[in-house]
Tab-separated table of C-alpha atoms in Angstrom:
chain	number	residue	atom	x	y	z
A	86	UNK	CA	63.122	6.499	-25.893
A	87	UNK	CA	59.965	5.588	-24.079
A	88	UNK	CA	58.855	2.012	-24.133
A	89	UNK	CA	55.661	2.514	-22.135
A	90	UNK	CA	52.774	4.518	-23.496
A	91	UNK	CA	51.720	7.795	-21.827
A	92	UNK	CA	48.952	8.250	-19.303
A	93	UNK	CA	46.568	9.608	-21.966
A	94	UNK	CA	47.158	6.738	-24.297
A	95	UNK	CA	46.426	4.196	-21.517
A	96	UNK	CA	43.194	6.051	-20.635
A	97	UNK	CA	42.305	6.081	-24.343
A	98	UNK	CA	42.950	2.353	-24.719
A	99	UNK	CA	40.773	1.649	-21.474
A	100	UNK	CA	37.978	3.760	-22.829
A	101	UNK	CA	37.967	1.934	-26.241
A	102	UNK	CA	38.020	-1.334	-24.378
A	103	UNK	CA	34.974	-0.398	-22.400
A	104	UNK	CA	33.204	0.621	-25.513
A	105	UNK	CA	33.815	-2.856	-26.830
A	106	UNK	CA	33.100	-4.784	-23.710
A	107	UNK	CA	29.895	-3.005	-22.445
A	108	UNK	CA	27.808	-3.840	-25.463
A	109	UNK	CA	29.156	-7.331	-25.546
A	110	UNK	CA	28.225	-7.864	-21.877
A	111	UNK	CA	24.885	-6.024	-22.399
A	112	UNK	CA	23.737	-8.585	-25.000
A	113	UNK	CA	25.452	-11.631	-23.819
A	114	UNK	CA	25.155	-11.481	-20.145
A	115	UNK	CA	21.868	-11.049	-18.394
A	116	UNK	CA	23.614	-10.625	-15.068
A	117	UNK	CA	25.751	-7.827	-16.439
A	118	UNK	CA	22.637	-6.175	-17.902
A	119	UNK	CA	20.925	-6.448	-14.460
A	120	UNK	CA	23.923	-4.642	-12.774
A	121	UNK	CA	24.191	-2.011	-15.440
A	122	UNK	CA	20.406	-1.247	-15.087
A	123	UNK	CA	20.529	-1.196	-11.290
A	124	UNK	CA	23.514	0.995	-11.348
A	125	UNK	CA	22.093	3.481	-13.772
A	126	UNK	CA	18.823	3.316	-11.780
A	127	UNK	CA	20.492	4.383	-8.491
A	128	UNK	CA	22.892	6.769	-10.098
A	129	UNK	CA	20.122	8.594	-11.940
A	130	UNK	CA	18.108	8.957	-8.880
A	131	UNK	CA	21.136	10.453	-7.033
A	132	UNK	CA	21.692	12.779	-10.005
A	133	UNK	CA	17.982	13.911	-9.969
A	134	UNK	CA	18.261	14.477	-6.254
A	135	UNK	CA	21.195	16.966	-6.878
A	136	UNK	CA	18.726	18.815	-9.275
A	137	UNK	CA	15.972	18.819	-6.749
A	138	UNK	CA	17.860	20.024	-3.703
A	139	UNK	CA	18.176	23.616	-4.696
A	140	UNK	CA	14.534	23.773	-5.697
A	141	UNK	CA	13.301	22.169	-2.473
A	142	UNK	CA	15.584	24.205	-0.315
A	143	UNK	CA	13.596	27.258	-1.203
A	144	UNK	CA	10.774	26.059	0.921
A	145	UNK	CA	13.040	24.225	3.490
A	146	UNK	CA	11.748	20.895	4.945
A	147	UNK	CA	8.284	20.707	3.593
A	148	UNK	CA	5.950	17.957	2.651
A	149	UNK	CA	4.894	19.975	-0.415
A	150	UNK	CA	8.411	19.313	-1.841
A	151	UNK	CA	7.292	15.662	-2.285
A	152	UNK	CA	5.452	16.951	-5.399
A	153	UNK	CA	8.736	18.073	-6.976
A	154	UNK	CA	10.481	14.689	-6.280
A	155	UNK	CA	7.414	12.985	-7.654
A	156	UNK	CA	7.402	14.963	-10.973
A	157	UNK	CA	11.268	14.418	-11.405
A	158	UNK	CA	10.818	10.736	-10.898
A	159	UNK	CA	7.778	9.899	-12.909
A	160	UNK	CA	9.702	9.526	-16.109
A	161	UNK	CA	12.055	6.708	-14.960
A	162	UNK	CA	9.488	4.110	-15.843
A	163	UNK	CA	9.786	5.150	-19.578
A	164	UNK	CA	13.536	4.547	-19.575
A	165	UNK	CA	13.058	0.930	-18.425
A	166	UNK	CA	10.114	0.159	-20.548
A	167	UNK	CA	7.846	-0.433	-17.423
A	168	UNK	CA	4.111	0.259	-17.707
A	169	UNK	CA	2.322	1.080	-14.469
A	170	UNK	CA	-1.290	0.693	-14.531
A	171	UNK	CA	-3.104	2.259	-11.553
A	172	UNK	CA	-6.630	1.141	-10.690
A	173	UNK	CA	-8.889	2.761	-8.109
A	174	UNK	CA	-6.818	5.752	-7.136
A	175	UNK	CA	-9.937	7.872	-7.100
A	176	UNK	CA	-11.054	5.881	-4.006
A	177	UNK	CA	-8.550	7.661	-1.770
A	178	UNK	CA	-10.158	9.871	0.965
A	179	UNK	CA	-10.137	13.294	-0.645
A	180	UNK	CA	-9.737	15.556	2.250
A	181	UNK	CA	-8.601	13.816	5.381
A	182	UNK	CA	-5.313	12.267	6.858
A	183	UNK	CA	-4.867	8.593	6.536
A	184	UNK	CA	-2.118	5.909	6.680
A	185	UNK	CA	-1.257	4.143	3.496
A	186	UNK	CA	0.093	0.598	3.848
A	187	UNK	CA	1.836	-1.307	1.076
A	188	UNK	CA	3.838	-4.499	0.478
A	189	UNK	CA	7.591	-3.872	-0.147
A	190	UNK	CA	9.468	-5.862	-2.812
A	191	UNK	CA	12.455	-3.791	-4.012
A	192	UNK	CA	13.629	-0.307	-4.799
A	193	UNK	CA	11.529	-0.310	-7.911
A	194	UNK	CA	8.532	0.183	-5.490
A	195	UNK	CA	9.596	3.819	-5.893
A	196	UNK	CA	8.092	3.818	-9.395
A	197	UNK	CA	4.761	2.620	-8.317
A	198	UNK	CA	4.617	4.833	-5.160
A	199	UNK	CA	5.452	8.060	-7.312
A	200	UNK	CA	2.653	6.913	-9.805
A	201	UNK	CA	-0.125	6.804	-7.196
A	202	UNK	CA	1.242	8.977	-4.409
A	203	UNK	CA	-1.513	11.277	-3.024
A	204	UNK	CA	-1.107	14.992	-2.168
A	205	UNK	CA	0.668	15.693	1.047
A	206	UNK	CA	1.881	12.036	1.516
A	207	UNK	CA	5.349	11.140	2.647
A	208	UNK	CA	6.831	7.721	3.398
A	209	UNK	CA	8.310	6.425	6.635
A	210	UNK	CA	11.859	5.170	5.753
A	211	UNK	CA	14.740	3.714	7.589
A	212	UNK	CA	17.195	6.076	9.047
A	213	UNK	CA	20.067	4.752	6.924
A	214	UNK	CA	18.401	6.511	3.831
A	215	UNK	CA	19.186	9.853	5.362
A	216	UNK	CA	22.908	9.275	4.765
A	217	UNK	CA	22.466	8.185	1.069
A	218	UNK	CA	24.097	11.314	-0.272
A	219	UNK	CA	21.914	13.665	-2.303
A	220	UNK	CA	18.924	11.262	-2.183
A	221	UNK	CA	18.962	11.426	1.627
A	222	UNK	CA	19.099	15.291	1.700
A	223	UNK	CA	16.196	15.442	-0.969
A	224	UNK	CA	14.128	13.108	1.022
A	225	UNK	CA	14.774	15.044	4.286
A	226	UNK	CA	13.672	18.369	2.337
A	227	UNK	CA	10.489	16.551	1.185
A	228	UNK	CA	9.437	15.666	4.798
A	229	UNK	CA	10.201	12.037	4.692
A	230	UNK	CA	10.011	10.568	8.195
A	231	UNK	CA	13.120	8.640	9.188
A	232	UNK	CA	13.048	5.933	11.887
A	233	UNK	CA	15.976	4.056	13.555
A	234	UNK	CA	14.677	0.437	13.462
A	235	UNK	CA	17.401	-0.667	15.856
A	236	UNK	CA	16.293	1.713	18.632
A	237	UNK	CA	12.729	0.719	19.402
A	238	UNK	CA	12.143	3.495	21.951
A	239	UNK	CA	13.065	6.223	19.341
A	240	UNK	CA	10.916	4.628	16.930
A	241	UNK	CA	7.873	4.617	19.204
A	242	UNK	CA	8.517	8.359	20.060
A	243	UNK	CA	8.713	9.284	16.414
A	244	UNK	CA	5.402	7.445	15.612
A	245	UNK	CA	3.628	9.352	18.528
A	246	UNK	CA	4.939	12.564	16.899
A	247	UNK	CA	3.711	11.423	13.408
A	248	UNK	CA	0.170	10.685	14.778
A	249	UNK	CA	-0.070	14.296	16.027
A	250	UNK	CA	1.402	15.552	12.835
A	251	UNK	CA	-1.150	13.638	10.743
A	252	UNK	CA	-3.952	15.598	12.398
A	253	UNK	CA	-2.449	19.071	12.894
A	254	UNK	CA	-0.909	19.366	9.489
A	255	UNK	CA	-3.208	17.348	7.291
A	256	UNK	CA	-0.591	14.894	6.263
A	257	UNK	CA	-0.764	11.340	4.888
A	258	UNK	CA	1.871	8.773	5.698
A	259	UNK	CA	3.037	5.873	3.508
A	260	UNK	CA	4.176	2.775	5.581
A	261	UNK	CA	5.697	-0.591	4.490
A	262	UNK	CA	4.319	-2.814	7.365
A	263	UNK	CA	6.521	-5.612	6.490
A	264	UNK	CA	9.508	-3.505	7.710
A	265	UNK	CA	11.929	-4.742	5.022
A	266	UNK	CA	12.100	-5.819	1.413
A	267	UNK	CA	10.789	-9.119	0.403
A	268	UNK	CA	11.863	-10.411	-3.099
A	269	UNK	CA	10.080	-13.849	-3.139
A	270	UNK	CA	6.698	-12.638	-4.331
A	271	UNK	CA	4.881	-13.283	-1.077
A	272	UNK	CA	4.298	-11.098	2.190
A	273	UNK	CA	6.236	-11.029	5.401
A	274	UNK	CA	4.433	-10.716	8.824
A	275	UNK	CA	3.408	-7.151	9.436
A	276	UNK	CA	5.030	-4.957	12.055
A	277	UNK	CA	2.278	-3.252	14.251
A	278	UNK	CA	3.584	0.220	13.718
A	279	UNK	CA	1.265	1.238	10.942
A	280	UNK	CA	-1.813	-0.142	12.830
A	281	UNK	CA	-0.868	1.589	16.037
A	282	UNK	CA	-0.228	4.803	14.227
A	283	UNK	CA	-3.842	4.667	12.695
A	284	UNK	CA	-5.225	3.995	16.147
A	285	UNK	CA	-3.365	6.736	17.962
A	286	UNK	CA	-4.257	9.402	15.166
A	287	UNK	CA	-7.910	7.990	14.723
A	288	UNK	CA	-7.411	7.979	10.914
A	289	UNK	CA	-8.278	5.317	8.227
A	290	UNK	CA	-5.983	2.706	6.883
A	291	UNK	CA	-5.760	2.690	3.068
A	292	UNK	CA	-3.894	-0.551	1.843
A	293	UNK	CA	-2.252	-0.542	-1.556
A	294	UNK	CA	-1.127	-3.879	-3.247
A	295	UNK	CA	1.818	-3.723	-5.660
A	296	UNK	CA	1.825	-6.938	-7.872
A	297	UNK	CA	4.803	-9.110	-8.182
A	298	UNK	CA	7.682	-8.083	-10.419
A	299	UNK	CA	8.729	-11.575	-11.100
A	300	UNK	CA	7.906	-11.394	-14.813
A	301	UNK	CA	10.617	-8.740	-15.366
A	302	UNK	CA	12.612	-8.368	-12.394
A	303	UNK	CA	14.336	-10.933	-10.044
A	304	UNK	CA	17.319	-9.996	-7.764
A	305	UNK	CA	18.085	-13.643	-7.029
A	306	UNK	CA	18.376	-14.507	-10.839
A	307	UNK	CA	20.004	-11.244	-11.718
A	308	UNK	CA	17.225	-10.391	-14.162
A	309	UNK	CA	15.890	-7.011	-15.129
A	310	UNK	CA	14.023	-6.777	-18.423
A	311	UNK	CA	11.216	-4.521	-19.560
A	312	UNK	CA	7.794	-5.276	-19.015
A	313	UNK	CA	0.127	-3.061	-6.934
A	314	UNK	CA	-8.791	-2.474	0.166
A	315	UNK	CA	-10.718	-0.448	1.849
A	316	UNK	CA	-9.981	1.953	4.590
A	317	UNK	CA	-10.467	0.463	8.144
A	318	UNK	CA	-11.896	2.604	10.804
A	319	UNK	CA	-9.465	2.323	13.911
A	320	UNK	CA	-10.448	1.940	17.416
A	321	UNK	CA	-10.294	4.730	19.818
A	322	UNK	CA	-7.022	3.834	21.730
A	323	UNK	CA	-4.333	1.346	21.660
A	324	UNK	CA	-5.614	-1.290	23.870
A	325	UNK	CA	-6.206	-4.948	24.086
A	326	UNK	CA	-9.755	-4.690	22.357
A	327	UNK	CA	-8.227	-2.385	19.667
A	328	UNK	CA	-5.231	-4.613	19.096
A	329	UNK	CA	-7.208	-7.850	18.632
A	330	UNK	CA	-8.333	-6.521	15.263
A	331	UNK	CA	-4.758	-6.450	13.986
A	332	UNK	CA	-4.503	-10.195	13.253
A	333	UNK	CA	-7.768	-10.499	11.280
A	334	UNK	CA	-6.766	-7.206	9.329
A	335	UNK	CA	-3.282	-8.686	8.531
A	336	UNK	CA	-4.781	-11.965	7.607
A	337	UNK	CA	-7.320	-10.244	5.291
A	338	UNK	CA	-4.388	-8.451	3.508
A	339	UNK	CA	-2.482	-11.800	3.029
A	340	UNK	CA	-5.506	-13.329	1.473
A	341	UNK	CA	-6.293	-10.639	-0.877
A	342	UNK	CA	-2.711	-9.886	-1.742
A	343	UNK	CA	-1.789	-13.515	-2.482
A	344	UNK	CA	-4.241	-13.652	-5.532
A	345	UNK	CA	-2.685	-10.463	-6.857
A	346	UNK	CA	0.894	-11.255	-6.111
A	347	UNK	CA	0.807	-14.543	-7.813
A	348	UNK	CA	-0.671	-12.743	-11.071
A	349	UNK	CA	1.695	-13.223	-14.027
A	350	UNK	CA	0.890	-9.734	-14.933
A	351	UNK	CA	3.025	-7.398	-12.881
A	352	UNK	CA	3.005	-3.571	-12.879
A	353	UNK	CA	-0.493	-3.118	-11.383
A	354	UNK	CA	-1.201	-0.923	-8.542
A	355	UNK	CA	-4.608	-1.510	-6.682
A	356	UNK	CA	-5.872	0.934	-3.926
A	357	UNK	CA	-8.928	-0.461	-2.513
A	358	UNK	CA	-12.010	1.592	-2.526
A	359	UNK	CA	-13.148	2.954	0.847
A	360	UNK	CA	-16.034	1.699	2.778
A	361	UNK	CA	-16.857	2.211	6.434
A	362	UNK	CA	-17.766	-1.359	7.273
A	363	UNK	CA	-15.216	-3.656	5.275
A	364	UNK	CA	-11.520	-4.172	5.235
A	365	UNK	CA	-11.106	-5.878	1.911
A	366	UNK	CA	-14.623	-5.857	0.244
A	367	UNK	CA	-14.565	-4.452	-3.176
A	368	UNK	CA	-10.962	-5.016	-4.359
A	369	UNK	CA	-11.331	-6.824	-7.701
A	370	UNK	CA	-8.361	-8.664	-9.177
A	371	UNK	CA	-8.400	-11.120	-12.201
A	372	UNK	CA	-9.355	-14.086	-10.222
A	373	UNK	CA	-12.296	-13.150	-8.019
A	374	UNK	CA	-13.579	-10.352	-5.841
A	375	UNK	CA	-11.932	-10.361	-2.345
A	376	UNK	CA	-14.182	-9.836	0.613
A	377	UNK	CA	-13.840	-9.846	4.432
A	378	UNK	CA	-16.003	-9.684	7.476
A	379	UNK	CA	-16.625	-6.069	8.511
A	380	UNK	CA	-15.541	-4.757	11.828
A	381	UNK	CA	-16.226	-1.336	13.641
A	382	UNK	CA	-14.462	0.114	16.731
């Protein structure tokens, strides 16, 4: 006579226990809801990447595959009840390479990026993402540029190649100049990579601001409920005269981003309309219009 239940009985009991615990944790524990939502978010992206890989593999490694990934990811905002409002997307330069720079808060930046991503535009990502299973392979097929941040020499070499690719293949590049995620609603000091890339390739910089997610998402608090300037003409070469514009440009972004990042209404994406003579003039937020002193190479 068996005193212990069989394996199938144990599995059935565990399944029923989970059916009882999951709804209880969902409604009673904000932290549990946060982990469930983030687990589904990451798992769903990995699953979609599995579906995208065979389609993207037909072309091989090609920036046009980014369109496929974008179409497959656009619906995620609806699953989480997030409304993304894009303002000024028509101000992107229509027919020339450029460097897009944006603040980086969390993996949810992907939702905003896919909403506003221009044609033939690929992000620059840390090399660790290449080993993120199906997502890494899908990104590689879509032409995402991977950089090893620990090996400065390799990163510089890759950026030099990217500068040539921008011009020869009519590609746009999306860069997070802070270099890492920042969850506290402010901005970190910029790395010079995006600025030097634009200078080397002689292409405009198009900054985009993603507003703070603090209203509905906070990693520190384990909270996830429902609920981002003008192109600058770079100088002719990477030199001391050219680099001295980096600090004013960075300061201008900080000043203009602060007013938006501190806004209580998240889920805004603001590409700044292009002009030849101004870095931040023309970006309108709720508080006031942001302007900056012009500079020319």
